[in-house]
Amino acid sequence: MLLSRFRGALLGALVGDCIGAVFETRMTITVGSVLSFLRGLENNWKKQGRPGRTVLMYTDDTAMARSVVQSLLTKPPLDEKDLAERFTAEYFSDPDRGYGMGVVHVFEKLQSGKYQSVFTPAKEQFNGKGSYGNGAAMRVVGIPLAFPNVPDIIKYAKISGELTHASSLGYNGAILLALAVHYALQGVNLSRESFLEHLLSNMQEIEGDEKSRSDAVELELGEFPYCNRLKKIKEFLDKGNVPRCEVVEELGHGVAAFESVPTAIYSFLRCMDPVDDLPKEMNSLQRTVIFCILLGGDTDTIATMAGAIAGAYHGEDQVPELWRKSSEGYKDAEDWGKQLWELYSSRLPS
Ligand code: R7I
Ligand code: MG
Ligand code: MG
Ligand code: MG
C-alpha cells in the first residue's frame, strides 16, 4: 500500500475543509467565484515570495478528525473514553470552529459526567433519537487508514460515531464514508463499478439490521436509505453529465449524513472524468473539491469527505502545493499520514 495514499487522504480531507469553509455561508457559488478565490490565494503567495503561510483555517470537521487520528495512534486499537476526552477537550479549548448546534450538548454532558458513560449523552440527543448529522462521517478518515480489513473498519467507524451520533443514520454515514476511503486506497485496481458494488453489498448488510430499519422508517426515509442513494449514484454515473441542481435535488447537500455522504461519493466518482465547466488543467482531486463546493450547502463537510476519498485514490501528488501549504495544520496531516501508514502496514496479515 502506498504511503502517498495515506497522506493524500488526510491532505485531501484538510484542503476540502479549509477551502470548502470559505464558501459555506455564501448564497451563490459560481465557477468564476471559486476560481477567482483560488487565483487570489496564488497571487498572495507570489507576492510574499515564499510558500508556507497558513491562510485558510480548518473547521470542526478537521478538529475532530485530528482527535480521531491522535487517539488511534496513541491508544490502539480504539479507546472510546480517550476519544471522548479528546473531542471534548478540543472543543472547550477552541470552540469557534463552527460545530453543529446539537453536538455541543454532548461535549458538555461528557465533561460534567467525567467520562463515566461515554455513549449516553449522544443517545439523549434530539429527544432520545440521536443525531443524524454528518459529524460522525466528516471526521472518520483516520479509521480506514488505521485498519486494513472491512470488519474492523465497520466496527470502529460505528463506535467512534456513536460517541456523538446515536442515530443509525448518523453512524451508518460514517461507516459508508470509511468504507469508501478503504476501497479508494486500492486505487486503479478497483473499477468505478466494483467500487460501488462493494459499498452496496456492505451497506445492504449494515442497513438490514433492526435498528437501521426502524430509524430510517421513523424518519420517513424508507428502509435502506444509503443503499438506495448508492443506486442513484450508479444511475447518475451511467447518465453522464447530470446537472448540479439535479445532484442537489436527488442526493442533497445538507447537514444530515444521508444528504451529504452519498453526495461526496458521487462527486469523487464523477470527477474522475473531466467536468465540462472546470479548467482542463485541473486534476481529479482539484475537480472533486471544487465540484463539491459548487453544489453549495454544507460545502466544507462535503468537500472534506470527498477530498478524503479522492486523496486516498489519487495520492498526495494531486494535492496542489498551494492548497496544501495554505491550509492550517498541513504538516500534521503529512506526519500522521506516515504514522497511520505504518500502523496499517503492521496490521496487514503477514
Ligand atoms: O453532525 P454534527 O457534528 O454537525 C456537523 C456539521 C458539519 O457541517 C460541520 O461542518 C458543522 O457545520 O456542523 O452536529 P449535530 O448538531 O449533531 O447535527 C447537525 C445538525 O443536524 C443539527 O444541528 C440539526 O440541525 C440536524 N439534526 C437533526 N435535526 C432534527 N432531528 C441532526 N439530527 C437531527 C434530528 O434527529
Ligand atoms: Mg465544519
Ligand atoms: Mg456549519
Ligand atoms: Mg460543514
Coordinates of C-alpha atoms and ligand atoms in Angstrom, one line a residue:
M1 CA 0.0 0.0 0.0
L2 CA 1.4 3.4 -1.0
L3 CA 2.3 6.0 1.6
S4 CA 1.2 8.7 -0.8
R5 CA -2.4 7.5 -0.5
F6 CA -2.4 7.8 3.3
R7 CA -1.0 11.3 3.2
G8 CA -3.3 12.1 0.3
A9 CA -6.4 11.1 2.2
L10 CA -5.5 13.3 5.2
L11 CA -4.4 16.2 3.0
G12 CA -7.4 15.9 0.7
A13 CA -9.7 16.0 3.7
L14 CA -7.9 19.0 5.0
V15 CA -7.9 21.1 1.9
G16 CA -11.6 20.2 1.3
D17 CA -12.5 21.5 4.7
C18 CA -10.3 24.6 4.5
I19 CA -11.3 25.7 1.0
G20 CA -14.9 24.5 1.4
A21 CA -15.3 26.5 4.6
V22 CA -14.7 29.8 2.7
F23 CA -17.9 29.1 0.7
E24 CA -20.1 27.6 3.5
T25 CA -22.2 30.6 4.1
R26 CA -22.3 32.1 0.5
M27 CA -25.6 32.1 -1.2
T28 CA -24.5 31.8 -4.8
I29 CA -21.3 30.0 -5.7
T30 CA -20.2 30.1 -9.3
V31 CA -17.2 28.6 -11.0
G32 CA -15.9 32.1 -11.5
S33 CA -16.1 32.9 -7.8
V34 CA -14.3 29.8 -6.8
L35 CA -11.6 30.2 -9.4
S36 CA -11.1 33.8 -8.5
F37 CA -10.7 32.9 -4.9
L38 CA -8.0 30.4 -5.8
R39 CA -6.3 33.0 -8.0
G40 CA -6.3 35.4 -5.1
L41 CA -4.6 32.7 -3.0
E42 CA -2.0 32.2 -5.6
N43 CA -1.3 35.9 -6.0
N44 CA -0.9 36.4 -2.3
W45 CA 1.6 33.6 -2.3
K46 CA 3.6 35.1 -5.1
K47 CA 3.6 38.5 -3.5
Q48 CA 5.1 37.1 -0.3
G49 CA 7.7 35.3 -2.4
R50 CA 7.6 32.3 -0.2
P51 CA 5.3 29.4 0.4
G52 CA 4.1 28.2 3.7
R53 CA 2.0 30.9 5.2
T54 CA -1.2 29.4 6.5
V55 CA -4.2 31.5 5.5
L56 CA -7.0 29.0 5.5
M57 CA -8.3 27.8 8.9
Y58 CA -9.8 24.4 9.3
T59 CA -13.2 23.9 11.0
D60 CA -14.8 21.4 13.3
D61 CA -14.5 18.7 10.6
T62 CA -10.7 18.7 10.8
A63 CA -10.6 19.5 14.5
M64 CA -12.5 16.3 15.2
A65 CA -10.7 14.2 12.6
R66 CA -7.4 15.2 14.2
S67 CA -8.7 13.9 17.6
V68 CA -9.6 10.6 15.9
V69 CA -6.2 10.2 14.4
Q70 CA -4.3 11.2 17.5
S71 CA -6.4 8.7 19.6
L72 CA -5.9 5.9 17.1
L73 CA -2.1 6.5 17.1
T74 CA -1.7 6.7 20.9
K75 CA -4.4 4.3 22.3
P76 CA -4.7 1.4 19.9
P77 CA -6.9 -0.2 18.7
L78 CA -9.6 2.3 19.7
D79 CA -10.2 3.7 23.2
E80 CA -13.6 5.3 23.3
K81 CA -13.0 7.1 26.6
D82 CA -9.8 8.6 25.3
L83 CA -11.5 9.7 22.1
A84 CA -14.4 11.2 24.0
E85 CA -12.0 13.2 26.2
R86 CA -10.1 14.4 23.1
F87 CA -13.2 15.6 21.3
T88 CA -14.3 17.4 24.4
A89 CA -11.0 19.0 25.4
E90 CA -10.5 20.1 21.8
Y91 CA -14.0 21.7 21.7
F92 CA -13.6 23.6 25.0
S93 CA -10.1 24.8 24.1
D94 CA -11.2 26.1 20.7
P95 CA -15.0 26.2 20.5
D96 CA -15.3 28.6 17.5
R97 CA -14.7 26.2 14.7
G98 CA -18.3 26.0 13.5
Y99 CA -19.5 22.9 15.4
G100 CA -23.0 21.6 14.8
M101 CA -25.7 23.1 17.1
G102 CA -26.6 19.9 18.8
V103 CA -23.2 18.2 19.4
V104 CA -22.1 20.9 21.8
H105 CA -24.6 19.5 24.4
V106 CA -22.8 16.1 24.1
F107 CA -19.5 17.7 25.0
E108 CA -21.0 19.5 28.0
K109 CA -22.5 16.3 29.3
L110 CA -19.4 14.2 28.6
Q111 CA -17.4 16.7 30.7
S112 CA -19.8 17.1 33.5
G113 CA -20.3 13.3 33.7
K114 CA -16.5 12.8 34.0
Y115 CA -16.5 10.4 31.0
Q116 CA -18.1 7.7 33.1
S117 CA -20.6 6.6 30.4
V118 CA -19.3 8.0 27.2
F119 CA -22.1 6.8 24.9
T120 CA -25.0 8.1 27.0
P121 CA -25.0 11.8 26.1
A122 CA -25.2 11.0 22.3
K123 CA -28.3 8.8 23.0
E124 CA -30.1 11.7 24.6
Q125 CA -29.8 14.0 21.6
F126 CA -32.9 15.0 19.7
N127 CA -35.4 13.6 22.2
G128 CA -33.6 10.3 22.5
K129 CA -33.4 9.7 18.8
G130 CA -29.8 10.6 18.5
S131 CA -28.2 12.9 15.8
Y132 CA -28.3 12.1 12.2
G133 CA -25.9 14.9 11.4
N134 CA -22.9 14.3 9.2
G135 CA -20.5 14.9 12.1
A136 CA -19.6 11.3 12.6
A137 CA -18.8 10.9 8.9
M138 CA -16.9 14.2 8.4
R139 CA -14.1 13.1 10.9
V140 CA -13.9 9.3 10.2
V141 CA -11.0 9.3 7.7
G142 CA -8.4 8.0 10.2
I143 CA -10.3 4.7 10.8
P144 CA -9.8 3.3 7.3
L145 CA -6.2 4.5 7.3
A146 CA -5.6 2.6 10.6
F147 CA -7.3 -0.7 9.9
P148 CA -6.8 -2.8 6.7
N149 CA -9.9 -5.0 7.0
V150 CA -13.6 -4.3 6.5
P151 CA -15.0 -5.8 9.7
D152 CA -12.6 -3.7 11.8
I153 CA -13.5 -0.6 9.8
I154 CA -17.2 -1.1 10.3
K155 CA -16.8 -1.8 14.0
Y156 CA -14.6 1.2 14.8
A157 CA -16.3 3.7 12.5
K158 CA -19.5 2.8 14.3
I159 CA -18.0 3.1 17.8
S160 CA -16.3 6.4 17.0
G161 CA -19.5 7.7 15.5
E162 CA -21.7 6.6 18.4
L163 CA -19.9 9.0 20.8
T164 CA -21.8 11.8 19.3
H165 CA -24.3 10.3 16.8
A166 CA -26.5 7.6 18.2
S167 CA -29.0 7.6 15.2
S168 CA -28.0 4.8 12.8
L169 CA -28.4 7.3 10.0
G170 CA -25.5 9.2 11.6
Y171 CA -23.1 6.4 12.3
N172 CA -24.0 4.4 9.2
G173 CA -23.0 7.5 7.2
A174 CA -19.6 7.3 9.0
I175 CA -19.3 3.6 8.1
L176 CA -20.1 4.3 4.5
L177 CA -17.6 7.1 4.2
A178 CA -14.9 4.9 6.0
L179 CA -15.5 2.1 3.5
A180 CA -15.3 4.5 0.6
V181 CA -11.9 5.6 1.7
H182 CA -10.9 2.0 2.3
Y183 CA -11.8 0.9 -1.3
A184 CA -10.3 4.1 -2.7
L185 CA -6.9 3.1 -1.1
Q186 CA -6.9 0.2 -3.6
G187 CA -6.6 2.8 -6.4
V188 CA -7.0 1.8 -10.0
N189 CA -7.1 -1.9 -9.1
L190 CA -10.8 -1.3 -8.5
S191 CA -13.1 0.0 -11.2
R192 CA -15.8 2.6 -10.6
E193 CA -18.4 -0.2 -10.9
S194 CA -16.8 -2.6 -8.5
F195 CA -16.1 0.3 -6.0
L196 CA -19.9 1.0 -5.9
E197 CA -20.8 -2.7 -5.8
H198 CA -18.6 -3.3 -2.8
L199 CA -20.1 -0.4 -1.0
L200 CA -23.6 -1.5 -1.9
S201 CA -23.0 -5.1 -0.7
N202 CA -21.5 -3.9 2.6
M203 CA -24.3 -1.4 3.2
Q204 CA -27.0 -3.9 2.4
E205 CA -25.9 -6.0 5.4
I206 CA -25.4 -2.9 7.6
E207 CA -28.8 -1.3 6.8
G208 CA -30.5 -4.7 7.2
D209 CA -30.2 -4.7 11.0
E210 CA -33.2 -3.9 13.1
K211 CA -32.2 -0.5 14.4
S212 CA -31.2 0.8 11.0
R213 CA -34.5 -0.3 9.5
S214 CA -36.6 1.3 12.3
D215 CA -34.6 4.5 12.4
A216 CA -35.0 5.0 8.7
V217 CA -38.7 4.2 8.7
E218 CA -39.3 6.6 11.6
L219 CA -37.6 9.4 9.6
E220 CA -39.8 8.5 6.6
L221 CA -36.7 7.8 4.5
G222 CA -37.8 4.3 3.7
E223 CA -35.6 1.2 4.5
F224 CA -32.1 1.0 3.2
P225 CA -31.6 4.8 2.6
Y226 CA -27.9 4.6 1.9
C227 CA -28.3 1.6 -0.4
N228 CA -30.9 3.5 -2.4
R229 CA -28.7 6.5 -2.7
L230 CA -25.8 4.3 -3.9
K231 CA -28.1 3.0 -6.6
K232 CA -29.0 6.6 -7.5
I233 CA -25.2 7.3 -7.8
K234 CA -24.8 4.5 -10.3
E235 CA -27.8 5.8 -12.3
F236 CA -26.3 9.3 -12.4
L237 CA -22.9 8.0 -13.5
D238 CA -24.4 5.9 -16.2
K239 CA -26.3 9.0 -17.4
G240 CA -23.1 11.1 -17.6
N241 CA -23.3 14.9 -17.1
V242 CA -26.1 15.2 -14.6
P243 CA -26.7 18.9 -13.9
R244 CA -25.5 20.1 -10.4
C245 CA -29.0 21.2 -9.5
E246 CA -30.3 17.6 -10.1
V247 CA -27.5 16.2 -7.9
V248 CA -28.5 18.5 -5.1
E249 CA -32.2 17.7 -5.5
E250 CA -31.7 13.9 -5.5
L251 CA -28.7 13.4 -3.3
G252 CA -28.7 16.6 -1.2
H253 CA -26.1 19.0 0.1
G254 CA -27.3 19.3 3.7
V255 CA -26.0 18.7 7.2
A256 CA -27.8 15.3 7.5
A257 CA -25.4 12.4 6.9
F258 CA -27.8 10.9 4.3
E259 CA -27.9 14.2 2.5
S260 CA -24.1 14.6 2.2
V261 CA -22.2 11.3 2.4
P262 CA -23.6 9.9 -0.9
T263 CA -23.1 13.3 -2.5
A264 CA -19.4 13.2 -1.6
I265 CA -19.1 9.7 -3.0
Y266 CA -20.8 10.7 -6.2
S267 CA -18.6 13.8 -6.6
F268 CA -15.5 11.8 -6.3
L269 CA -16.6 9.2 -8.9
R270 CA -17.9 11.9 -11.3
C271 CA -14.7 13.9 -11.1
M272 CA -12.5 11.0 -12.2
D273 CA -13.5 12.3 -15.7
P274 CA -13.2 16.0 -16.8
V275 CA -16.0 18.3 -15.8
D276 CA -17.4 20.5 -18.5
D277 CA -17.1 23.9 -16.9
L278 CA -13.9 23.3 -14.9
P279 CA -10.4 24.2 -16.3
K280 CA -8.9 21.3 -18.3
E281 CA -5.6 21.5 -16.5
M282 CA -7.1 20.7 -13.1
N283 CA -6.5 17.1 -11.8
S284 CA -9.2 14.8 -10.5
L285 CA -8.7 15.8 -6.8
Q286 CA -8.9 19.5 -7.6
R287 CA -12.1 18.9 -9.7
T288 CA -13.6 16.9 -6.8
V289 CA -13.1 19.6 -4.2
I290 CA -14.4 22.4 -6.5
F291 CA -17.3 20.3 -7.7
C292 CA -18.5 19.8 -4.1
I293 CA -18.2 23.5 -3.4
L294 CA -20.3 24.3 -6.4
L295 CA -23.1 22.2 -5.1
G296 CA -23.5 24.7 -2.2
G297 CA -24.9 23.9 1.2
D298 CA -22.6 22.1 3.6
T299 CA -19.6 22.8 1.4
D300 CA -16.8 22.3 4.0
T301 CA -18.1 18.9 5.0
I302 CA -19.0 17.5 1.6
A303 CA -15.6 18.7 0.2
T304 CA -13.7 17.3 3.2
M305 CA -15.4 13.9 2.8
A306 CA -14.9 13.8 -1.0
G307 CA -11.4 15.1 -0.6
A308 CA -10.5 12.2 1.7
I309 CA -11.7 9.6 -0.8
A310 CA -10.0 11.4 -3.7
G311 CA -6.8 11.8 -1.8
A312 CA -6.8 8.1 -0.9
Y313 CA -7.4 7.2 -4.5
H314 CA -5.1 9.6 -6.4
G315 CA -2.4 10.1 -3.7
E316 CA -0.8 13.2 -2.3
D317 CA 0.7 14.4 -5.6
Q318 CA -2.8 15.5 -6.7
V319 CA -3.0 17.9 -3.7
P320 CA -1.6 21.2 -5.2
E321 CA 1.3 22.7 -3.1
L322 CA -0.6 26.0 -2.9
W323 CA -3.7 24.3 -1.5
R324 CA -1.7 22.2 0.9
K325 CA 0.5 25.0 2.2
S326 CA -2.3 27.4 2.6
S327 CA -4.1 25.1 4.9
E328 CA -3.7 25.2 8.7
G329 CA -2.0 22.1 10.1
Y330 CA -0.9 20.6 6.8
K331 CA 2.4 19.4 8.4
D332 CA 0.4 17.3 10.9
A333 CA -1.5 15.7 8.0
E334 CA 1.8 14.7 6.4
D335 CA 3.3 13.3 9.6
W336 CA 0.2 11.5 10.7
G337 CA -0.4 10.1 7.2
K338 CA 3.0 8.4 7.6
Q339 CA 2.3 7.1 11.1
L340 CA -1.1 5.7 10.0
W341 CA 0.5 4.0 7.0
E342 CA 3.0 2.3 9.4
L343 CA 0.2 1.2 11.7
Y344 CA -1.9 -0.1 8.8
S345 CA 1.0 -1.9 7.4
S346 CA 1.8 -3.5 10.7
R347 CA -1.8 -4.9 10.8
L348 CA -1.7 -6.5 7.4
P349 CA -1.7 -10.3 7.6
S350 CA 1.9 -11.4 7.1
Ligands
R7I1 O1 -23.4 16.3 13.0 P1 -22.8 17.4 13.7 O2 -21.4 17.2 14.3 O3 -22.7 18.7 12.6 C1 -21.7 18.7 11.6 C2 -21.9 19.8 10.7 C3 -20.9 19.9 9.7 O4 -21.5 20.6 8.6 C4 -19.8 20.8 10.3 O5 -19.1 21.5 9.3 C5 -20.6 21.8 11.1 O6 -21.0 22.9 10.4 O7 -21.8 21.0 11.5 O8 -23.7 18.1 14.7 P2 -25.2 17.9 15.2 O9 -25.5 19.1 15.9 O10 -25.3 16.5 15.9 O11 -26.0 17.8 13.8 C6 -26.0 18.8 12.9 C7 -27.4 19.3 12.7 O12 -28.2 18.3 12.1 C8 -28.2 19.7 13.9 O13 -27.8 20.9 14.4 C9 -29.6 19.6 13.4 O14 -29.9 20.8 12.6 C10 -29.6 18.4 12.4 N1 -30.0 17.2 13.1 C11 -31.3 16.9 13.4 N2 -32.4 17.7 13.3 C12 -33.6 17.1 13.8 N3 -33.6 15.9 14.3 C13 -29.3 16.1 13.4 N4 -30.1 15.2 14.0 C14 -31.3 15.6 14.0 C15 -32.6 15.1 14.4 O15 -32.7 13.9 14.9
MG2 MG -17.2 22.4 9.6
MG3 MG -21.6 24.7 9.7
MG4 MG -20.0 21.6 7.4

